[in-house]
Coordinates of C-alpha atoms in Angstrom, one line a residue:
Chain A
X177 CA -135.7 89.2 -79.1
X178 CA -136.3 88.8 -75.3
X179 CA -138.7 86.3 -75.6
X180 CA -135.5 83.8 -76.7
X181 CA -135.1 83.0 -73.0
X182 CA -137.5 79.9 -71.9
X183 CA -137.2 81.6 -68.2
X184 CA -137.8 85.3 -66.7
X185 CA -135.3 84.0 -63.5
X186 CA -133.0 82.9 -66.2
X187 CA -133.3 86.0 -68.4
X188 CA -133.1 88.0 -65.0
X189 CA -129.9 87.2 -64.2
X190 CA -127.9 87.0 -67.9
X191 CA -129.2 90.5 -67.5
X192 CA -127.0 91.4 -64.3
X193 CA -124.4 89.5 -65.5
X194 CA -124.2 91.2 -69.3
X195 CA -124.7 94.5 -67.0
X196 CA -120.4 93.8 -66.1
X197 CA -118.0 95.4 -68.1
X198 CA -116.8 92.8 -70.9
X199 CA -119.6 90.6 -70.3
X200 CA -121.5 90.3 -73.7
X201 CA -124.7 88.0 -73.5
X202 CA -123.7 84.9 -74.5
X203 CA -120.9 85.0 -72.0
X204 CA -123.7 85.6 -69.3
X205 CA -125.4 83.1 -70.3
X206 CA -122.2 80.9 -69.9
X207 CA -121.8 82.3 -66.4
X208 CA -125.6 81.9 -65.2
X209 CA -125.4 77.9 -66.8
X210 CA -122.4 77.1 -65.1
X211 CA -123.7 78.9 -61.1
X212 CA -126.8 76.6 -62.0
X213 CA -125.4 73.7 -62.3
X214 CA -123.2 74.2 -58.8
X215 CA -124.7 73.4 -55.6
X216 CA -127.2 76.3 -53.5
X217 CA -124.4 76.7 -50.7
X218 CA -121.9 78.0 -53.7
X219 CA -124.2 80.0 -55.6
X220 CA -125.6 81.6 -51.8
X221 CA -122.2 82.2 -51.2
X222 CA -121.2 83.8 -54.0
X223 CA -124.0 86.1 -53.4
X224 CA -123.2 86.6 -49.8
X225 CA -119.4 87.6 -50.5
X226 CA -120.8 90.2 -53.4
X227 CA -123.1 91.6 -50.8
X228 CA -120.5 91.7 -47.8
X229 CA -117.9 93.2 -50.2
X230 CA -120.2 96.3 -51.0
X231 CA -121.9 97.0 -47.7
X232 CA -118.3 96.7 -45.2
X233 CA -115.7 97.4 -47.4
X234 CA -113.6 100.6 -45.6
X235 CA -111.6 103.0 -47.5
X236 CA -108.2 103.7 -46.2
X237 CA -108.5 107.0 -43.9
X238 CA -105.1 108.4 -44.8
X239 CA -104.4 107.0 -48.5
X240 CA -107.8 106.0 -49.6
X241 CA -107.1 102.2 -50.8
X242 CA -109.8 99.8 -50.3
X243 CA -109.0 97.7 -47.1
X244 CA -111.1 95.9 -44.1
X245 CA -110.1 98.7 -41.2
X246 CA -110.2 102.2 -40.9
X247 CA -106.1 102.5 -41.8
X248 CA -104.7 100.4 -44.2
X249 CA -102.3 98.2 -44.0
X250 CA -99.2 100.6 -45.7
X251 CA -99.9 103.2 -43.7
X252 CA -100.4 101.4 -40.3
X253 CA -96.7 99.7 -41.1
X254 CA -94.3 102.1 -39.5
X255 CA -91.7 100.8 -41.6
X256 CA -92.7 102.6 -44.5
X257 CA -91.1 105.4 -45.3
X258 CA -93.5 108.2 -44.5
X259 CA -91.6 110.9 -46.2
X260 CA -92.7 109.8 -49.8
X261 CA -95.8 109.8 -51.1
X262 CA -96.3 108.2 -54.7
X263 CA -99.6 109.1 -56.2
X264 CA -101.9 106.2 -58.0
X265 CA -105.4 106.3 -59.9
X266 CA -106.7 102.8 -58.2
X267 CA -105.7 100.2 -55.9
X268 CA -104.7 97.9 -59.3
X269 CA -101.2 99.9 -59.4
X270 CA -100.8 100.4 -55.9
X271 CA -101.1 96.3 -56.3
X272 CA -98.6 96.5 -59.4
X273 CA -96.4 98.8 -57.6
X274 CA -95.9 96.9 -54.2
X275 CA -95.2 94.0 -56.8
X276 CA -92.1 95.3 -57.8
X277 CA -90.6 95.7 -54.3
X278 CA -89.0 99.0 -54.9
X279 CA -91.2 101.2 -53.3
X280 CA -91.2 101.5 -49.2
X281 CA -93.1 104.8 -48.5
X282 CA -96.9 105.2 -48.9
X283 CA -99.7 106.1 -51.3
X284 CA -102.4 108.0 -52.4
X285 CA -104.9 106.8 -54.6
X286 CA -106.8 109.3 -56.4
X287 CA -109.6 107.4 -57.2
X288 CA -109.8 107.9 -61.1
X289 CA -107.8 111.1 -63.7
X290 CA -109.0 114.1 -64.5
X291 CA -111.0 113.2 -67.8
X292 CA -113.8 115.9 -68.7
X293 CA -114.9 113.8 -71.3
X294 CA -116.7 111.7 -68.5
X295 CA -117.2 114.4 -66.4
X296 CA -114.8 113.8 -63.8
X297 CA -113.2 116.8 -62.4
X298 CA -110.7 117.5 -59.5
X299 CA -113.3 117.7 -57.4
X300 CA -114.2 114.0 -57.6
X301 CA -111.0 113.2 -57.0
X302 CA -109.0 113.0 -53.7
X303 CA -106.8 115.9 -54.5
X304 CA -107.6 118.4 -52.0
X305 CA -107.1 115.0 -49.0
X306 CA -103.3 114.8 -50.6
X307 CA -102.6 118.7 -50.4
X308 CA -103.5 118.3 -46.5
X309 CA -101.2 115.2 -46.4
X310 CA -99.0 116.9 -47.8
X311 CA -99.4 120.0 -45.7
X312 CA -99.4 118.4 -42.8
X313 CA -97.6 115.6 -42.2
X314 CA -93.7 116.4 -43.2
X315 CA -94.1 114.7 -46.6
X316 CA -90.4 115.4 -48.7
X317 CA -91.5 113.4 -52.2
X318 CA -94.4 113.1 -53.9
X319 CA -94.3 110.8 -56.9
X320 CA -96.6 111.0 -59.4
X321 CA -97.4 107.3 -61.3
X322 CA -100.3 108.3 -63.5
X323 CA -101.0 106.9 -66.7
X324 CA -98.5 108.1 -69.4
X325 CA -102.1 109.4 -71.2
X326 CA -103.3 112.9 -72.0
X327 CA -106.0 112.8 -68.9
X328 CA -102.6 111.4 -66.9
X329 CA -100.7 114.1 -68.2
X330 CA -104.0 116.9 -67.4
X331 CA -103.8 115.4 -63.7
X332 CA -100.1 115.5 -63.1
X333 CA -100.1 119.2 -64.3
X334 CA -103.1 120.0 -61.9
X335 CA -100.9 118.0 -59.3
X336 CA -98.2 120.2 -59.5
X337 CA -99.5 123.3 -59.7
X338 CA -101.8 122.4 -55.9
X339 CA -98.2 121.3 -54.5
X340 CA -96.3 124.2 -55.7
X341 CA -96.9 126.4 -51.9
X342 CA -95.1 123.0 -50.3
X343 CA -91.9 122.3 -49.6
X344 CA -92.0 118.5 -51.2
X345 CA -90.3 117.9 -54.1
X346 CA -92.7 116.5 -56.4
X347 CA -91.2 113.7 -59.2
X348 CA -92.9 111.5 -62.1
X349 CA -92.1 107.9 -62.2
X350 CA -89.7 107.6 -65.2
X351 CA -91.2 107.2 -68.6
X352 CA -89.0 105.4 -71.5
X353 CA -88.4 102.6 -73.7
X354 CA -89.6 99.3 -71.8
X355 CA -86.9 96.7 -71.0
X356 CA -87.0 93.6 -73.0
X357 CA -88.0 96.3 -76.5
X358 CA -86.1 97.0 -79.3
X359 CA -84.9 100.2 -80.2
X360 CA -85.8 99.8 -83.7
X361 CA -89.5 99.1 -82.9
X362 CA -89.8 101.7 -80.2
X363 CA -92.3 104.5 -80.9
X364 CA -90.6 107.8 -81.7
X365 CA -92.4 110.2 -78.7
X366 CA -91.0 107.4 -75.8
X367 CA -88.2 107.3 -77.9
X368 CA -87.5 111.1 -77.9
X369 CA -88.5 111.3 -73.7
X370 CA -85.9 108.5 -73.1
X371 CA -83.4 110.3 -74.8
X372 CA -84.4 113.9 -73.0
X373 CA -84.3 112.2 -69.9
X374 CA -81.5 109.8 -70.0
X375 CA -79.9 108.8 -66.8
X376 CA -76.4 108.6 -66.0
X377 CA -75.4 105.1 -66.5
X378 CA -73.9 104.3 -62.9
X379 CA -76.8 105.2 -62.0
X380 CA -79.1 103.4 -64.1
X381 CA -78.5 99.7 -62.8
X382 CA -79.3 100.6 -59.0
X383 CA -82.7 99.7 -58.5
X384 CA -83.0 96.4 -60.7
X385 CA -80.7 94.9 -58.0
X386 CA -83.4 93.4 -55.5
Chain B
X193 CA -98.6 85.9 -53.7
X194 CA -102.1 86.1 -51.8
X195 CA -101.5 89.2 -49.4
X196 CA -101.2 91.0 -52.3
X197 CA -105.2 92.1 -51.8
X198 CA -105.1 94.8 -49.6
X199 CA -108.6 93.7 -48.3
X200 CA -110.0 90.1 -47.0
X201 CA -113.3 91.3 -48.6
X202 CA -112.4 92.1 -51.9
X203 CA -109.7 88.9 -52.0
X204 CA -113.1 86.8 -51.1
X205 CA -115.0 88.6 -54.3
X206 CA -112.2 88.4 -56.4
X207 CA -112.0 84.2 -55.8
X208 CA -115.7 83.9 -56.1
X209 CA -115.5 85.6 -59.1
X210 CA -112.1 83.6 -60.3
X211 CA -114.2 80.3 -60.2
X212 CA -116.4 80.9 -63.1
X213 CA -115.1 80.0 -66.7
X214 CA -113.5 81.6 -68.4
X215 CA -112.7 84.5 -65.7
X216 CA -109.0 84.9 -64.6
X217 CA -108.2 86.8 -61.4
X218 CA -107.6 90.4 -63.4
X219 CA -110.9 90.0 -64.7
X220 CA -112.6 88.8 -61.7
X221 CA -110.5 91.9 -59.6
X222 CA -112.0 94.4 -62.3
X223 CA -115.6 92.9 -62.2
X224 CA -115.1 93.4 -58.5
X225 CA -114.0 96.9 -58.6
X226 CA -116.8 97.7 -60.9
X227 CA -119.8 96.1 -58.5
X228 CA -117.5 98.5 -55.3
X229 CA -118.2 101.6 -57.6
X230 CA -122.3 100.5 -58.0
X231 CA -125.0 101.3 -55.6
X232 CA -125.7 99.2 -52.9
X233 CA -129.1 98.5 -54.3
X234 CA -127.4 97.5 -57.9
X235 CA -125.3 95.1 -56.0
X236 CA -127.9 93.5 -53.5
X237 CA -130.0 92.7 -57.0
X238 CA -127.2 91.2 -58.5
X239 CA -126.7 88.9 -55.4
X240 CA -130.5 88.4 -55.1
X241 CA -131.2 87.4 -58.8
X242 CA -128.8 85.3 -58.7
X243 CA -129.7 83.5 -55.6
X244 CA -133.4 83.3 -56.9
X245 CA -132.7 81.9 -59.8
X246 CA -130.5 78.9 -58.6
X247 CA -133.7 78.4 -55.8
X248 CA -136.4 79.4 -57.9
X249 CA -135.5 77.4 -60.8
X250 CA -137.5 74.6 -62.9
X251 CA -136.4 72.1 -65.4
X252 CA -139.6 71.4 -67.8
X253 CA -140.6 67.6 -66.9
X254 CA -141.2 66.7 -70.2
X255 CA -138.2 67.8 -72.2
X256 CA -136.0 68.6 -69.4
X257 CA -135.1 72.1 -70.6
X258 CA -134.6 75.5 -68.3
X259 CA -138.4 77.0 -67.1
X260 CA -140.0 78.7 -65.0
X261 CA -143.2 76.1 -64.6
X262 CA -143.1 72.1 -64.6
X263 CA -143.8 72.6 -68.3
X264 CA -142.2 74.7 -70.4
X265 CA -143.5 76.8 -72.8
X266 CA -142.4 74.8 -76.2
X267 CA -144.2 71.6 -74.6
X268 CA -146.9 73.6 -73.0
X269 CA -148.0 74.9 -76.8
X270 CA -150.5 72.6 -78.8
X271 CA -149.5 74.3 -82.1
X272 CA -146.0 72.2 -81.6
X273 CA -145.8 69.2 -83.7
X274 CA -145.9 66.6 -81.2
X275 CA -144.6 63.8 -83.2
X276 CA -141.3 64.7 -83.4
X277 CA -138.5 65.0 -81.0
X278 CA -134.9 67.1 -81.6
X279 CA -132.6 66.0 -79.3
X280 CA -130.1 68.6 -77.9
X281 CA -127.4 68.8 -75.5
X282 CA -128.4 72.4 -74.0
X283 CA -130.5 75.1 -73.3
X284 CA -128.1 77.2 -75.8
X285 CA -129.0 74.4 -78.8
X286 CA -132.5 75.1 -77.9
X287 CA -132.3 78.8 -78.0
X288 CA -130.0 78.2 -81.3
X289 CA -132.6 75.9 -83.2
X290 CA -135.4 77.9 -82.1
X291 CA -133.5 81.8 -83.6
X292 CA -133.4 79.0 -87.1
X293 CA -137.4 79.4 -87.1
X294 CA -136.9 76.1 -88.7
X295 CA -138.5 73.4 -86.4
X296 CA -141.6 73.0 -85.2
X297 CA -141.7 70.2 -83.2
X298 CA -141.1 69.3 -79.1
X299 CA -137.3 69.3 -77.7
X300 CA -135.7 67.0 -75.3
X301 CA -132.4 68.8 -73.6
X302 CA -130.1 65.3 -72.6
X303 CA -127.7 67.7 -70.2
X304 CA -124.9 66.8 -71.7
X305 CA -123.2 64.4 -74.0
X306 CA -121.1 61.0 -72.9
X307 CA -118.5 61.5 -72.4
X308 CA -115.6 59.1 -70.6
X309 CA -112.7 61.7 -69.7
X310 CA -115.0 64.0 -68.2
X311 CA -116.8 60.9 -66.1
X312 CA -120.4 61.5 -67.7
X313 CA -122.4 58.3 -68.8
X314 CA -125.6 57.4 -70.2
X315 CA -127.1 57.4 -66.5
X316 CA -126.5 61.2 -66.1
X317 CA -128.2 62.1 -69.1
X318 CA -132.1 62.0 -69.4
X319 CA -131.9 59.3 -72.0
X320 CA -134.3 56.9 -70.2
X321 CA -136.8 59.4 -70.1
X322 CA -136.4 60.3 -74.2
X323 CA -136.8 56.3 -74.2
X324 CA -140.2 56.7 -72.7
X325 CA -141.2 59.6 -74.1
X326 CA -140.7 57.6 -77.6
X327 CA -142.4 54.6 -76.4
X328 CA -145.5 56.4 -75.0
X329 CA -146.1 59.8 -76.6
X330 CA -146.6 58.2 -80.3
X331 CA -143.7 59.8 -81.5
X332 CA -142.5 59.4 -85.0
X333 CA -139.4 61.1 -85.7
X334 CA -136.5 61.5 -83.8
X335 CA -133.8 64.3 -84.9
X336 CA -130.6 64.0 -83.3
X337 CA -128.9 67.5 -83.2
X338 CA -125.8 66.8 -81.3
X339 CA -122.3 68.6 -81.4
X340 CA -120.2 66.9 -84.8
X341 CA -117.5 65.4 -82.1
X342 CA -116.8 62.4 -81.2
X343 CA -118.4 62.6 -77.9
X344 CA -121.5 63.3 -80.3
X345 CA -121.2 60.8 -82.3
X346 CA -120.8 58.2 -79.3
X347 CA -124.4 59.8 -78.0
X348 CA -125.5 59.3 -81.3
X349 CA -124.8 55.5 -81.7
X350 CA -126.0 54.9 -77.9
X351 CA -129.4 56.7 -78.5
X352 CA -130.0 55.1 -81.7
X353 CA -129.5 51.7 -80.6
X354 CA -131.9 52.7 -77.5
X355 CA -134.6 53.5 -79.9
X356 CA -134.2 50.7 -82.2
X357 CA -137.0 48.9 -80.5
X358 CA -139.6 51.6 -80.9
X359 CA -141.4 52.7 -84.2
X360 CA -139.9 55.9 -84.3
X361 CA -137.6 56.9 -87.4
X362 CA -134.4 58.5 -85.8
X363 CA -132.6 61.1 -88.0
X364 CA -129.6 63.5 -87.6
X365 CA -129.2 66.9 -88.9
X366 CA -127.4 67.5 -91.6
X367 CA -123.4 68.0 -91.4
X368 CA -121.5 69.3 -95.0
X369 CA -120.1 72.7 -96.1
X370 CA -121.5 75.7 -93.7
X371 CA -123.7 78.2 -96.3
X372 CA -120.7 81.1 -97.2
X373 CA -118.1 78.1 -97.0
X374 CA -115.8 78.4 -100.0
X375 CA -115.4 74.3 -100.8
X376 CA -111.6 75.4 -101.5
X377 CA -111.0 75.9 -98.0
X378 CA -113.5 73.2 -96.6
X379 CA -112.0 70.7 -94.5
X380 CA -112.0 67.3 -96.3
X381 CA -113.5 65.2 -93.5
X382 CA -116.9 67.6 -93.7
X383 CA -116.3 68.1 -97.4
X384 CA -116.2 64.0 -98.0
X385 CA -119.0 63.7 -96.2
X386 CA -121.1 66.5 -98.0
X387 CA -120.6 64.3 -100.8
X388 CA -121.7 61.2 -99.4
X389 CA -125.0 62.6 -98.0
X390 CA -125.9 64.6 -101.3
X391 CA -129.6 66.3 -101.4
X392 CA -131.5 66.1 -104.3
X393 CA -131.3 69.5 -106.2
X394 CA -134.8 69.9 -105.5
X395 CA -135.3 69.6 -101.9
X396 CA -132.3 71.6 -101.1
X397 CA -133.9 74.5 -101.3
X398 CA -137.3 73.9 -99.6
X399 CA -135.8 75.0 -95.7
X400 CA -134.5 78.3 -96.6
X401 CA -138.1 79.5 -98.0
X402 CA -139.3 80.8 -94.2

């Protein structure tokens, strides 16, 4: 089967490549044609950045996000509202989130869910660095934006329960029929939340308005 | 839109990343975030394979295909057939005709096909040295194996009337109703054509014997 490949160096890297999560082989081999037919300076380059990337990148002293400097960005802004904290697995929703413009307080990213089906417990988690946060440093709201998933769901719990000592009030980002869905097609669980926790309906406009 | 990356570094991965086919930025940012959750070592081989292989690489100078030495393999091997020549756009058709188990003769990898929209001509292709290889190498079959487009047909037509002056026969492979087609469903361009270029009963079976 290996053999196929009329070059080790060639074979080599479809290897790394098909190593990347939703690369199959014939994609890799795609990707390894097209770097070899760009010049050396991209291809080093492309290399270089990779390497760079791994061996500076910081993580965020306060919230954990990836950035470039000790403190990131959101929490060295003192406009942020340093009274809420809204809780995140990854840096991909703290990217969604500052995409929607309606949050102005800072984060925590957890680094992954509690999922003991790939051995990840709180432990490997950065729960016990967001009970000292918010210990310590006169936090009033702690939003929880997990996954609506059963690990999501595990984590939250766990949340709550390590907050409970603290005065913050600790909150879960609404969960409901999407807008733009029909009612009809909606599935009956969201369909039964967003009817448990229906809003009152002056209230309900007050954040779309950007 | 671009200070949306929390990180100079990982923006950098994510649009070296961006650049290859077929990868938007989600999937480059979620390539990205895998290689940040790797070792170090992991990622420096990645970069390093890479960066060999676009140095380190040879093209065979005989048939112009992906090695490792000046000659690959396939040419290297005296129990090829050296009278006849497939001609192929790619490594991958290589690869592809080889997995067939079917042909048994040398290759000759053009880099391409002609084609005018995307600015490629006859002069970036290695059809000059296919011309010589015919004239010199006692060749006496040539078996055209290009994609059934019509940038593939042009090629066609332009090699054929390049070889005209030499002794070799030139042939194409054959183009009708894929085996597991149901000739209901068969487009009529490929199903005309299947009629046209008939096989007697006798030798249509001879191939599939390996």
């Amino acid at each position: 089967m290996n053999h196929q490949y009329p070059s080790i160096l060639l074979e080599n890297a479809v290897n790394e490549f098909a190593k990347l999560p939703g690369i199959g082989r014939k994609t890799a081999l795609r990707l390894v044609l097209h770097l070899l037919r760009q010049d050396k300076e991209m291809v080093d380059n492309f290399a270089q950045t990779i390497v760079k990337l791994r061996h500076d990148i910081h993580y965020c002293s306060c919230c954990h996000n990836i950035c470039d400097k000790d403190i990131c960005d959101i929490c060295a802004n003192p406009q942020r509202d340093r009274s809420m904290i809204c809780v995140v697995e990854s840096i991909q929703e703290v990217m969604a989130i500052e995409r929607t413009g309606q949050f102005k307080g800072l984060y925590h990213v957890l680094g992954g869910i509690i999922s003991p089906i790939d051995g990840i417990g709180p432990s490997d988690l950065e729960i016990a660095s967001l009970e000292e946060r918010v210990k310590n440093d006169g936090v009033q709201e702690v939003i929880l934006a997990l996954s609506a998933t059963m690990e999501g769901d595990t984590t939250n719990f766990y949340i709550y329960r390590k907050l409970q000592p603290y005065a913050a009030n600790v909150s879960i980002i609404a969960r409901g029929v999407s807008i733009g869905d029909e009612i009809e097609y909606a599935d009956e669980i969201t369909l039964g939340r967003s009817i448990l926790n229906r809003t009152p309906f002056n209230e309900s406009y007050k954040l779309i308005s950007k």
